[in-house]
Amino acid sequence: MSQRLRAVYRKGAFHPRESCDLPDGSEVELTVQGPFILPPDVKEPKEQKRILRTVINSMQGNPIPAGAPPLTRDSLHDRR
């Protein structure tokens, strides 16, 4: 069975925007396309620095674990 749904990702889970006809607990395969986020059109240097600082702090607060396997093209694209 193939069904195309739009969903919102919130608090670690995908929430369908419309009802789907699946039994509770069904396992599905997702293909994520997006999100379609446009960068802010910020011209002011102080605001650009603030945004950059926020992004850097977020990245530093979520480091890749030391024992994580290396990312390869095949693992990123899940080629089976």
Coordinates of N, CA, C and O in Angstrom, one line a residue:
M1 N 0.9 -1.2 0.0 CA 0.0 0.0 0.0 C 0.9 1.2 0.0 O 1.8 1.4 0.8
S2 N 0.6 2.2 -0.9 CA 1.4 3.4 -1.0 C 0.4 4.6 -0.8 O -0.6 4.6 -1.4
Q3 N 0.8 5.5 0.1 CA 0.0 6.6 0.4 C 0.9 7.8 0.6 O 1.9 7.7 1.3
R4 N 0.5 8.9 0.0 CA 1.3 10.1 0.2 C 0.7 11.1 1.2 O -0.5 11.4 1.1
L5 N 1.4 11.4 2.2 CA 0.9 12.3 3.3 C 1.8 13.5 3.5 O 3.1 13.3 3.4
R6 N 1.3 14.6 4.0 CA 2.1 15.7 4.5 C 2.1 15.6 6.0 O 1.1 15.2 6.6
A7 N 3.2 15.9 6.6 CA 3.3 15.8 8.0 C 4.2 16.9 8.6 O 4.9 17.6 7.9
V8 N 4.0 17.2 9.9 CA 4.8 18.2 10.6 C 5.7 17.5 11.6 O 5.2 16.5 12.3
Y9 N 6.9 17.8 11.6 CA 7.9 17.2 12.6 C 7.9 18.1 13.8 O 8.2 19.3 13.8
R10 N 7.5 17.5 15.0 CA 7.5 18.2 16.2 C 7.8 17.3 17.4 O 7.3 16.2 17.5
K11 N 8.8 17.8 18.2 CA 9.2 17.1 19.4 C 9.6 15.7 19.1 O 9.2 14.7 19.8
G12 N 10.3 15.5 18.0 CA 10.9 14.2 17.7 C 9.9 13.2 17.0 O 10.3 12.0 16.9
A13 N 8.8 13.6 16.6 CA 7.8 12.7 15.9 C 7.2 13.4 14.7 O 7.0 14.7 14.7
F14 N 6.8 12.6 13.7 CA 6.1 13.2 12.6 C 4.6 13.1 12.9 O 4.1 12.0 13.3
H15 N 3.9 14.2 12.6 CA 2.5 14.2 12.9 C 1.8 14.5 11.5 O 1.9 15.6 11.0
P16 N 1.0 13.5 11.0 CA 0.3 13.7 9.7 C -0.7 14.9 9.8 O -1.3 15.1 10.8
R17 N -0.7 15.6 8.7 CA -1.6 16.7 8.6 C -3.0 16.3 8.2 O -4.0 17.0 8.4
E18 N -3.2 15.1 7.7 CA -4.5 14.5 7.5 C -4.5 13.1 8.0 O -3.5 12.5 8.3
S19 N -5.7 12.5 8.1 CA -5.8 11.2 8.7 C -5.3 10.2 7.7 O -5.3 10.4 6.4
C20 N -4.7 9.1 8.2 CA -4.2 8.0 7.3 C -4.8 6.7 7.8 O -5.2 6.6 9.0
D21 N -5.0 5.8 6.9 CA -5.7 4.6 7.1 C -4.8 3.5 7.5 O -4.7 2.5 6.7
L22 N -4.1 3.6 8.6 CA -3.1 2.6 9.0 C -3.4 2.1 10.5 O -3.8 2.9 11.3
P23 N -3.2 0.9 10.7 CA -3.4 0.4 12.1 C -2.4 1.0 13.0 O -1.3 1.2 12.6
D24 N -2.7 1.2 14.3 CA -1.8 1.8 15.2 C -0.6 0.9 15.4 O -0.7 -0.3 15.4
G25 N 0.6 1.5 15.4 CA 1.8 0.7 15.5 C 2.4 0.2 14.2 O 3.4 -0.5 14.2
S26 N 1.8 0.6 13.1 CA 2.3 0.2 11.8 C 3.6 0.8 11.5 O 3.9 1.9 11.9
E27 N 4.5 0.0 10.9 CA 5.8 0.5 10.6 C 5.8 1.0 9.1 O 5.2 0.3 8.2
V28 N 6.3 2.2 8.9 CA 6.3 2.8 7.5 C 7.7 3.2 7.2 O 8.6 3.4 8.0
E29 N 7.9 3.5 5.9 CA 9.2 4.1 5.4 C 8.9 5.5 5.0 O 8.0 5.7 4.2
L30 N 9.7 6.5 5.5 CA 9.5 7.9 5.2 C 10.5 8.4 4.2 O 11.7 8.0 4.4
T31 N 10.2 9.2 3.3 CA 11.1 10.0 2.5 C 10.9 11.4 2.8 O 9.8 12.0 2.6
V32 N 11.9 12.1 3.4 CA 11.7 13.5 3.8 C 12.2 14.4 2.7 O 13.3 14.3 2.2
Q33 N 11.3 15.3 2.3 CA 11.6 16.3 1.3 C 11.4 17.7 1.9 O 10.4 18.2 2.0
G34 N 12.5 18.3 2.4 CA 12.3 19.6 3.0 C 13.1 19.6 4.3 O 14.0 18.8 4.4
P35 N 12.9 20.5 5.2 CA 11.8 21.5 5.1 C 12.2 22.6 4.1 O 13.4 22.8 3.9
F36 N 11.3 23.3 3.7 CA 11.5 24.4 2.7 C 11.6 25.7 3.5 O 10.6 26.4 3.7
I37 N 12.8 26.0 4.0 CA 13.0 27.2 4.8 C 13.9 28.1 4.1 O 14.9 27.8 3.6
L38 N 13.4 29.3 4.0 CA 14.2 30.4 3.3 C 15.0 31.1 4.3 O 14.6 31.4 5.4
P39 N 16.3 31.4 4.0 CA 17.1 32.2 4.9 C 16.5 33.6 5.1 O 15.9 34.1 4.2
P40 N 16.7 34.1 6.3 CA 16.2 35.5 6.6 C 17.0 36.5 5.7 O 18.2 36.3 5.4
D41 N 16.3 37.5 5.3 CA 16.9 38.5 4.5 C 17.4 39.6 5.5 O 16.7 40.6 5.7
V42 N 18.5 39.4 6.1 CA 19.0 40.3 7.1 C 20.2 41.0 6.5 O 21.2 40.4 6.1
K43 N 20.1 42.3 6.6 CA 21.2 43.2 6.1 C 22.1 43.8 7.2 O 23.2 44.1 7.0
E44 N 21.5 43.9 8.4 CA 22.2 44.6 9.5 C 23.3 43.7 10.0 O 23.1 42.5 10.5
P45 N 24.6 44.1 10.0 CA 25.7 43.3 10.5 C 25.5 42.8 11.9 O 25.9 41.6 12.2
K46 N 25.0 43.6 12.8 CA 24.8 43.1 14.2 C 23.8 41.9 14.3 O 24.1 41.0 15.0
E47 N 22.8 42.0 13.5 CA 21.8 40.9 13.5 C 22.4 39.7 12.8 O 22.1 38.6 13.2
Q48 N 23.1 39.8 11.8 CA 23.8 38.7 11.1 C 24.7 38.0 12.1 O 24.7 36.8 12.2
K49 N 25.5 38.8 12.9 CA 26.4 38.2 13.9 C 25.6 37.5 14.9 O 26.0 36.4 15.4
R50 N 24.5 38.0 15.4 CA 23.7 37.4 16.4 C 23.1 36.0 15.9 O 23.2 35.0 16.6
I51 N 22.6 36.0 14.6 CA 22.1 34.8 14.1 C 23.2 33.7 13.9 O 23.0 32.6 14.3
L52 N 24.4 34.2 13.5 CA 25.5 33.2 13.3 C 25.9 32.7 14.7 O 26.2 31.5 14.8
R53 N 26.0 33.5 15.7 CA 26.3 33.1 17.1 C 25.3 32.1 17.6 O 25.7 31.1 18.2
T54 N 24.0 32.3 17.3 CA 23.0 31.3 17.7 C 23.2 30.0 17.0 O 23.1 28.9 17.7
V55 N 23.5 30.0 15.7 CA 23.7 28.7 15.0 C 24.9 28.0 15.5 O 24.9 26.8 15.8
I56 N 26.0 28.7 15.8 CA 27.2 28.1 16.3 C 27.0 27.5 17.7 O 27.4 26.4 17.9
N57 N 26.3 28.3 18.5 CA 26.0 27.7 19.9 C 25.2 26.5 19.8 O 25.4 25.5 20.5
S58 N 24.2 26.4 18.9 CA 23.4 25.3 18.7 C 24.2 24.1 18.2 O 24.1 23.0 18.7
M59 N 25.1 24.3 17.3 CA 26.0 23.2 16.8 C 26.9 22.7 17.9 O 27.1 21.5 18.0
Q60 N 27.5 23.6 18.6 CA 28.4 23.2 19.7 C 27.7 22.5 20.8 O 28.2 21.7 21.5
G61 N 26.4 22.8 21.0 CA 25.6 22.2 22.1 C 25.1 20.8 21.7 O 24.6 20.1 22.5
N62 N 25.3 20.4 20.4 CA 24.8 19.1 19.9 C 25.9 18.5 19.1 O 25.8 18.2 17.9
P63 N 27.1 18.1 19.8 CA 28.2 17.6 19.0 C 27.9 16.1 18.6 O 27.1 15.4 19.2
I64 N 28.6 15.7 17.6 CA 28.6 14.3 17.1 C 29.3 13.5 18.2 O 30.4 13.8 18.6
P65 N 28.6 12.4 18.7 CA 29.3 11.6 19.7 C 30.6 11.0 19.3 O 30.8 10.7 18.1
A66 N 31.6 10.9 20.2 CA 32.9 10.4 19.9 C 32.9 9.0 19.2 O 33.7 8.8 18.3
G67 N 32.0 8.1 19.6 CA 32.0 6.8 19.0 C 31.1 6.6 17.8 O 30.9 5.5 17.3
A68 N 30.6 7.7 17.2 CA 29.7 7.6 16.1 C 30.4 7.1 14.9 O 31.6 7.5 14.6
P69 N 29.7 6.3 14.1 CA 30.4 5.8 12.9 C 30.5 6.9 11.9 O 29.8 7.9 11.9
P70 N 31.5 6.9 11.0 CA 31.7 7.9 10.0 C 30.6 8.0 9.0 O 30.0 7.0 8.7
L71 N 30.3 9.2 8.6 CA 29.2 9.3 7.6 C 29.8 9.1 6.2 O 30.9 9.7 5.9
T72 N 29.2 8.3 5.4 CA 29.6 8.0 4.1 C 28.5 8.4 3.1 O 27.3 8.5 3.6
R73 N 28.8 8.5 1.9 CA 27.7 8.8 0.9 C 26.7 7.7 0.9 O 25.5 8.0 0.9
D74 N 27.1 6.5 0.9 CA 26.1 5.4 0.9 C 25.3 5.4 2.2 O 24.1 5.1 2.1
S75 N 25.9 5.6 3.3 CA 25.1 5.6 4.5 C 24.1 6.8 4.6 O 23.0 6.7 5.1
L76 N 24.5 7.9 4.0 CA 23.6 9.1 4.0 C 22.4 8.8 3.0 O 21.3 9.3 3.2
H77 N 22.7 8.1 2.0 CA 21.6 7.8 1.0 C 21.0 6.5 1.1 O 20.1 6.1 0.3
D78 N 21.4 5.7 2.1 CA 20.8 4.4 2.5 C 20.6 3.6 1.2 O 19.6 3.1 0.9
R79 N 21.7 3.3 0.5 CA 21.7 2.5 -0.7 C 21.8 1.1 -0.4 O 22.7 0.6 0.1
R80 N 20.7 0.3 -0.6 CA 20.6 -1.1 -0.2 C 20.7 -1.9 -1.5 O 20.3 -1.7 -2.5

